[in-house]
Amino acid sequence: EVIEINEQEQVLFRRDVCRADSADPSSIKEWTDAGYDVVAAKKGKDSVKSGFSYLKTRKLHIHYKCTGIISEIKTLKYKQDKNGNTTDEVVSYKDDAFAAARYCTEHLWTQEAGAFALITSDIGLN
């Protein structure tokens, strides 16, 4: 159904490389069987931390209609150490939209070559 909607809306083109959640290989296969270049995001020991660290150093422009990622960013919290200092480790939370942002920038913070997928609009985050 999502592929069908994409065919109508032309959001993702077959020439585009798309990274998807590696925890859902059946969806990746469905997209690749339909002719799209979809690869599994690399998940490892520090992949979430590395992705957040990279995105934190960038100015994000997020479209006002992207309410999922806006909500996630507003509720984002970092763990504190035993002295009450904020660490760079994110408290686990529902982060589907932000995970997608990490996936599409993975090639940048893992030193892979490739095009940058920009997240657009403005909610005043710097």
Coordinates of C-alpha atoms in Angstrom, one line a residue:
E1 CA 0.0 0.0 0.0
V2 CA 2.8 2.5 0.8
I3 CA 4.6 1.7 -2.4
E4 CA 1.3 2.3 -4.3
I5 CA 0.9 5.7 -2.6
N6 CA 4.5 6.5 -3.4
E7 CA 3.9 5.6 -7.1
Q8 CA 1.1 8.2 -7.1
E9 CA 2.8 10.9 -5.1
Q10 CA 6.4 10.4 -6.5
V11 CA 8.1 11.0 -3.1
L12 CA 10.8 8.4 -3.6
F13 CA 12.2 7.8 -7.0
R14 CA 13.7 4.4 -8.1
R15 CA 17.0 6.1 -8.7
D16 CA 17.2 7.4 -5.1
V17 CA 18.9 5.4 -2.4
C18 CA 16.8 5.0 0.7
R19 CA 17.8 3.6 4.0
A20 CA 15.2 1.7 6.0
D21 CA 15.0 0.1 9.4
S22 CA 17.0 -3.0 9.3
A23 CA 14.6 -4.6 11.9
D24 CA 12.1 -4.9 9.1
P25 CA 13.7 -6.9 6.3
S26 CA 10.4 -7.9 4.7
S27 CA 9.6 -4.3 4.0
I28 CA 13.0 -3.7 2.5
K29 CA 12.5 -6.7 0.3
E30 CA 9.1 -5.5 -0.8
W31 CA 10.6 -2.1 -1.9
T32 CA 13.5 -3.7 -3.6
D33 CA 11.2 -6.2 -5.4
A34 CA 9.3 -3.2 -6.6
G35 CA 12.5 -1.8 -8.2
Y36 CA 13.6 0.7 -5.5
D37 CA 17.1 1.0 -4.1
V38 CA 16.4 0.4 -0.5
V39 CA 19.1 -0.7 1.9
A40 CA 19.1 -1.6 5.6
A41 CA 20.3 1.1 8.0
K42 CA 23.4 0.0 9.9
K43 CA 22.7 -0.5 13.6
G44 CA 25.5 -1.0 16.0
K45 CA 26.6 -0.4 19.5
D46 CA 26.7 3.4 19.2
S47 CA 24.6 4.0 16.0
V48 CA 21.8 5.9 17.8
K49 CA 24.2 8.0 19.8
S50 CA 26.3 8.7 16.7
G51 CA 23.3 9.7 14.7
F52 CA 22.0 12.0 17.4
S53 CA 25.4 13.6 17.8
Y54 CA 25.6 14.3 14.1
L55 CA 22.1 15.8 13.9
K56 CA 22.8 17.9 17.0
T57 CA 25.6 19.7 15.2
R58 CA 23.4 20.7 12.3
K59 CA 20.6 23.2 11.9
L60 CA 17.5 21.3 11.0
H61 CA 14.7 22.8 9.0
I62 CA 11.6 20.8 9.5
H63 CA 8.3 21.3 7.7
Y64 CA 5.5 22.4 10.0
K65 CA 3.3 19.6 8.7
C66 CA 5.9 17.0 10.0
T67 CA 4.2 16.8 13.4
G68 CA 5.7 13.5 14.3
I69 CA 9.3 14.7 14.2
I70 CA 8.4 18.0 15.8
S71 CA 6.7 16.2 18.7
E72 CA 9.7 13.8 19.0
I73 CA 12.2 16.7 19.1
K74 CA 10.2 18.6 21.7
T75 CA 10.1 15.5 24.0
L76 CA 13.8 14.5 23.4
K77 CA 15.7 14.1 26.7
Y78 CA 19.3 13.2 27.5
K79 CA 20.4 10.9 30.3
Q80 CA 22.2 12.4 33.3
D81 CA 25.2 11.0 35.0
K82 CA 25.4 10.4 38.8
N83 CA 26.3 14.0 39.4
G84 CA 23.3 15.3 37.5
N85 CA 25.3 16.4 34.4
T86 CA 23.6 15.9 31.0
T87 CA 25.3 13.2 28.9
D88 CA 25.2 12.8 25.1
E89 CA 23.1 9.6 25.5
V90 CA 19.5 9.9 24.6
V91 CA 16.8 8.5 26.9
S92 CA 14.9 5.8 24.9
Y93 CA 11.6 7.0 23.6
K94 CA 9.2 6.7 20.7
D95 CA 11.5 8.0 17.9
D96 CA 10.3 6.7 14.6
A97 CA 10.5 10.0 12.7
F98 CA 13.8 10.9 14.2
A99 CA 15.1 7.4 13.5
A100 CA 14.3 8.1 9.8
A101 CA 16.3 11.3 10.0
R102 CA 19.2 9.4 11.4
Y103 CA 18.9 6.7 8.7
C104 CA 18.9 9.3 5.8
T105 CA 22.0 11.0 7.1
E106 CA 23.8 7.8 8.1
H107 CA 26.2 8.0 5.1
L108 CA 27.3 11.4 6.5
W109 CA 28.1 10.4 10.0
T110 CA 29.6 7.0 9.1
Q111 CA 31.9 8.7 6.5
E112 CA 30.2 7.0 3.6
A113 CA 29.9 8.9 0.3
G114 CA 26.5 9.9 -1.0
A115 CA 23.9 12.6 -1.3
F116 CA 22.5 14.4 1.7
A117 CA 18.7 14.1 2.3
L118 CA 17.7 17.4 3.9
I119 CA 14.9 17.7 6.4
T120 CA 13.0 20.9 5.6
S121 CA 11.0 23.8 7.3
D122 CA 11.3 25.8 10.4
I123 CA 10.2 25.3 13.9
G124 CA 12.9 27.5 15.4
L125 CA 15.5 24.8 16.2
N126 CA 19.1 25.6 15.9

